[in-house]
Amino acid sequence: MSTRRVLSPWHELRDLRSRADGLVADLTAARAESKAGAAAYAELAADRDRLAADRDRLAADRDRLADLLAAIDDAGPPVVVHDLIAVADNLVDLTDDEAIADPAAAAAFARWITQRVGTMISHCEVTWVADEGPFDPARHEAVASRPAPDAGHQGRIAETVRPGYLWRDQIVRPQQVVVYAAPEGNEPA
């Protein structure tokens, strides 16, 4: 008997074993790809569910906002309209009665109109600002300057000419101020 014949089944067995190992490796890779595909599918399904929930939430928000807009339309004119009408009526009365000739009546009217305008401004979510301290060009408008009493006051607000106005923390009009300049005798040559 030849050695060759005896070794041949061992070679075949080794080849079969090698092919089996390759198939096992392919099967393992296919399982890994399948798991990755299942994970990707699960992630996509979760994204789909999140998007559906977002869509439902946005639809509810849209409906709520539509209801709010309808309620606003049903509420009539803003409160400030009634205040403006009262101011207009009093201006007409002032000119009809010639109350301007009476200084006390004119002063009382000026106080009243100042208070009413302040009320109207607050109804519009506007607040007034009268800062003190350092001049800030982002919040203040310098309308004049005066010599500082000393170098420590230079660049600070000396006086408010007109208050500034903010609407929801946004500047509508900057505060108009007088700013301290260099003290007299300290100006650069």
GROMACS .gro file of C-alpha atoms in nm:
model
  189
    1MET     CA    1   0.000   0.000   0.000
    2SER     CA    2   0.131   0.329  -0.091
    3THR     CA    3   0.175   0.613   0.154
    4ARG     CA    4   0.012   0.836  -0.085
    5ARG     CA    5  -0.318   0.661  -0.063
    6VAL     CA    6  -0.309   0.661   0.313
    7LEU     CA    7  -0.238   1.036   0.331
    8SER     CA    8  -0.500   1.124   0.075
    9PRO     CA    9  -0.800   1.089   0.310
   10TRP     CA   10  -0.613   1.307   0.562
   11HIS     CA   11  -0.564   1.573   0.297
   12GLU     CA   12  -0.928   1.556   0.207
   13LEU     CA   13  -1.021   1.581   0.572
   14ARG     CA   14  -0.792   1.882   0.613
   15ASP     CA   15  -0.945   2.046   0.303
   16LEU     CA   16  -1.295   1.978   0.433
   17ARG     CA   17  -1.196   2.118   0.772
   18SER     CA   18  -1.055   2.430   0.605
   19ARG     CA   19  -1.372   2.476   0.399
   20ALA     CA   20  -1.585   2.423   0.710
   21ASP     CA   21  -1.380   2.685   0.897
   22GLY     CA   22  -1.433   2.926   0.605
   23LEU     CA   23  -1.807   2.858   0.610
   24VAL     CA   24  -1.817   2.914   0.988
   25ALA     CA   25  -1.630   3.244   0.940
   26ASP     CA   26  -1.875   3.344   0.665
   27LEU     CA   27  -2.168   3.247   0.888
   28THR     CA   28  -2.022   3.449   1.178
   29ALA     CA   29  -1.977   3.752   0.951
   30ALA     CA   30  -2.332   3.712   0.818
   31ARG     CA   31  -2.466   3.694   1.176
   32ALA     CA   32  -2.271   4.010   1.266
   33GLU     CA   33  -2.409   4.187   0.959
   34SER     CA   34  -2.756   4.066   1.049
   35LYS     CA   35  -2.718   4.200   1.405
   36ALA     CA   36  -2.587   4.531   1.269
   37GLY     CA   37  -2.879   4.546   1.026
   38ALA     CA   38  -3.122   4.468   1.307
   39ALA     CA   39  -2.964   4.740   1.523
   40ALA     CA   40  -2.982   4.988   1.235
   41TYR     CA   41  -3.344   4.890   1.176
   42ALA     CA   42  -3.422   4.934   1.546
   43GLU     CA   43  -3.253   5.276   1.539
   44LEU     CA   44  -3.453   5.377   1.232
   45ALA     CA   45  -3.773   5.253   1.396
   46ALA     CA   46  -3.691   5.457   1.708
   47ASP     CA   47  -3.623   5.763   1.490
   48ARG     CA   48  -3.955   5.706   1.314
   49ASP     CA   49  -4.132   5.689   1.651
   50ARG     CA   50  -3.956   6.006   1.773
   51LEU     CA   51  -4.048   6.189   1.453
   52ALA     CA   52  -4.408   6.075   1.485
   53ALA     CA   53  -4.415   6.202   1.845
   54ASP     CA   54  -4.260   6.533   1.732
   55ARG     CA   55  -4.517   6.559   1.454
   56ASP     CA   56  -4.799   6.500   1.702
   57ARG     CA   57  -4.653   6.754   1.947
   58LEU     CA   58  -4.615   7.014   1.671
   59ALA     CA   59  -4.971   6.953   1.555
   60ALA     CA   60  -5.093   7.003   1.913
   61ASP     CA   61  -4.885   7.323   1.941
   62ARG     CA   62  -5.029   7.445   1.609
   63ASP     CA   63  -5.383   7.379   1.732
   64ARG     CA   64  -5.313   7.550   2.066
   65LEU     CA   65  -5.169   7.856   1.889
   66ALA     CA   66  -5.467   7.869   1.653
   67ASP     CA   67  -5.696   7.867   1.959
   68LEU     CA   68  -5.490   8.147   2.119
   69LEU     CA   69  -5.508   8.356   1.802
   70ALA     CA   70  -5.883   8.303   1.784
   71ALA     CA   71  -5.914   8.409   2.149
   72ILE     CA   72  -5.707   8.721   2.081
   73ASP     CA   73  -5.930   8.809   1.787
   74ASP     CA   74  -6.237   8.759   2.008
   75ALA     CA   75  -6.091   8.969   2.292
   76GLY     CA   76  -6.125   9.295   2.103
   77PRO     CA   77  -5.873   9.576   2.084
   78PRO     CA   78  -5.571   9.582   2.314
   79VAL     CA   79  -5.600   9.767   2.646
   80VAL     CA   80  -5.374  10.042   2.516
   81VAL     CA   81  -5.644  10.148   2.266
   82HIS     CA   82  -5.877  10.253   2.550
   83ASP     CA   83  -5.594  10.451   2.711
   84LEU     CA   84  -5.519  10.627   2.381
   85ILE     CA   85  -5.886  10.721   2.343
   86ALA     CA   86  -5.889  10.869   2.696
   87VAL     CA   87  -5.577  11.074   2.618
   88ALA     CA   88  -5.728  11.195   2.289
   89ASP     CA   89  -6.053  11.294   2.465
   90ASN     CA   90  -5.865  11.490   2.729
   91LEU     CA   91  -5.657  11.668   2.465
   92VAL     CA   92  -5.981  11.775   2.294
   93ASP     CA   93  -6.127  11.889   2.629
   94LEU     CA   94  -5.810  12.084   2.705
   95THR     CA   95  -5.826  12.278   2.379
   96ASP     CA   96  -6.206  12.328   2.401
   97ASP     CA   97  -6.199  12.460   2.758
   98GLU     CA   98  -5.889  12.664   2.696
   99ALA     CA   99  -5.755  12.518   3.021
  100ILE     CA  100  -5.407  12.582   2.892
  101ALA     CA  101  -5.449  12.941   3.012
  102ASP     CA  102  -5.475  12.810   3.371
  103PRO     CA  103  -5.124  12.703   3.479
  104ALA     CA  104  -5.256  12.475   3.756
  105ALA     CA  105  -5.489  12.297   3.511
  106ALA     CA  106  -5.208  12.266   3.257
  107ALA     CA  107  -4.974  12.120   3.522
  108ALA     CA  108  -5.243  11.876   3.639
  109PHE     CA  109  -5.304  11.771   3.279
  110ALA     CA  110  -4.930  11.725   3.217
  111ARG     CA  111  -4.907  11.498   3.525
  112TRP     CA  112  -5.217  11.306   3.416
  113ILE     CA  113  -5.097  11.256   3.059
  114THR     CA  114  -4.751  11.150   3.182
  115GLN     CA  115  -4.914  10.887   3.406
  116ARG     CA  116  -5.147  10.765   3.127
  117VAL     CA  117  -4.867  10.741   2.872
  118GLY     CA  118  -4.662  10.545   3.129
  119THR     CA  119  -4.956  10.306   3.170
  120MET     CA  120  -4.989  10.264   2.793
  121ILE     CA  121  -4.617  10.199   2.759
  122SER     CA  122  -4.628   9.931   3.030
  123HIS     CA  123  -4.927   9.765   2.856
  124CYS     CA  124  -4.700   9.730   2.553
  125GLU     CA  125  -4.439   9.545   2.765
  126VAL     CA  126  -4.206   9.844   2.745
  127THR     CA  127  -3.999   9.948   3.046
  128TRP     CA  128  -3.799  10.263   3.099
  129VAL     CA  129  -3.431  10.272   3.185
  130ALA     CA  130  -3.239  10.543   3.370
  131ASP     CA  131  -2.897  10.390   3.437
  132GLU     CA  132  -2.632  10.558   3.647
  133GLY     CA  133  -2.262  10.487   3.638
  134PRO     CA  134  -2.039  10.423   3.335
  135PHE     CA  135  -2.151  10.540   2.992
  136ASP     CA  136  -2.227  10.241   2.764
  137PRO     CA  137  -2.272  10.334   2.395
  138ALA     CA  138  -2.479  10.017   2.345
  139ARG     CA  139  -2.741  10.144   2.594
  140HIS     CA  140  -2.685  10.521   2.608
  141GLU     CA  141  -2.683  10.815   2.368
  142ALA     CA  142  -2.461  11.105   2.470
  143VAL     CA  143  -2.646  11.429   2.393
  144ALA     CA  144  -2.398  11.654   2.574
  145SER     CA  145  -2.093  11.647   2.797
  146ARG     CA  146  -1.968  11.844   3.094
  147PRO     CA  147  -1.635  11.856   3.274
  148ALA     CA  148  -1.603  11.588   3.542
  149PRO     CA  149  -1.552  11.706   3.900
  150ASP     CA  150  -1.250  11.473   3.912
  151ALA     CA  151  -1.078  11.212   3.692
  152GLY     CA  152  -1.273  10.929   3.857
  153HIS     CA  153  -1.601  11.057   3.709
  154GLN     CA  154  -1.473  11.082   3.352
  155GLY     CA  155  -1.679  10.861   3.116
  156ARG     CA  156  -1.966  10.827   3.364
  157ILE     CA  157  -2.325  10.946   3.329
  158ALA     CA  158  -2.363  11.295   3.475
  159GLU     CA  159  -2.736  11.334   3.411
  160THR     CA  160  -3.025  11.163   3.233
  161VAL     CA  161  -3.195  11.392   2.980
  162ARG     CA  162  -3.452  11.132   2.871
  163PRO     CA  163  -3.494  10.774   2.989
  164GLY     CA  164  -3.426  10.484   2.757
  165TYR     CA  165  -3.694  10.229   2.670
  166LEU     CA  166  -3.670   9.850   2.649
  167TRP     CA  167  -3.920   9.615   2.493
  168ARG     CA  168  -3.864   9.258   2.613
  169ASP     CA  169  -3.503   9.348   2.699
  170GLN     CA  170  -3.440   9.495   2.351
  171ILE     CA  171  -3.347   9.861   2.331
  172VAL     CA  172  -3.624  10.064   2.165
  173ARG     CA  173  -3.458  10.396   2.239
  174PRO     CA  174  -3.128  10.443   2.421
  175GLN     CA  175  -3.117  10.650   2.737
  176GLN     CA  176  -3.018  11.006   2.642
  177VAL     CA  177  -2.753  11.133   2.881
  178VAL     CA  178  -2.498  11.399   2.962
  179VAL     CA  179  -2.155  11.237   3.004
  180TYR     CA  180  -1.870  11.355   3.221
  181ALA     CA  181  -1.570  11.452   3.005
  182ALA     CA  182  -1.214  11.511   3.126
  183PRO     CA  183  -1.201  11.754   3.420
  184GLU     CA  184  -1.126  12.114   3.327
  185GLY     CA  185  -0.755  12.172   3.293
  186ASN     CA  186  -0.696  11.799   3.219
  187GLU     CA  187  -0.783  11.809   2.850
  188PRO     CA  188  -0.511  11.670   2.622
  189ALA     CA  189  -0.306  11.941   2.449
   0.00000   0.00000   0.00000
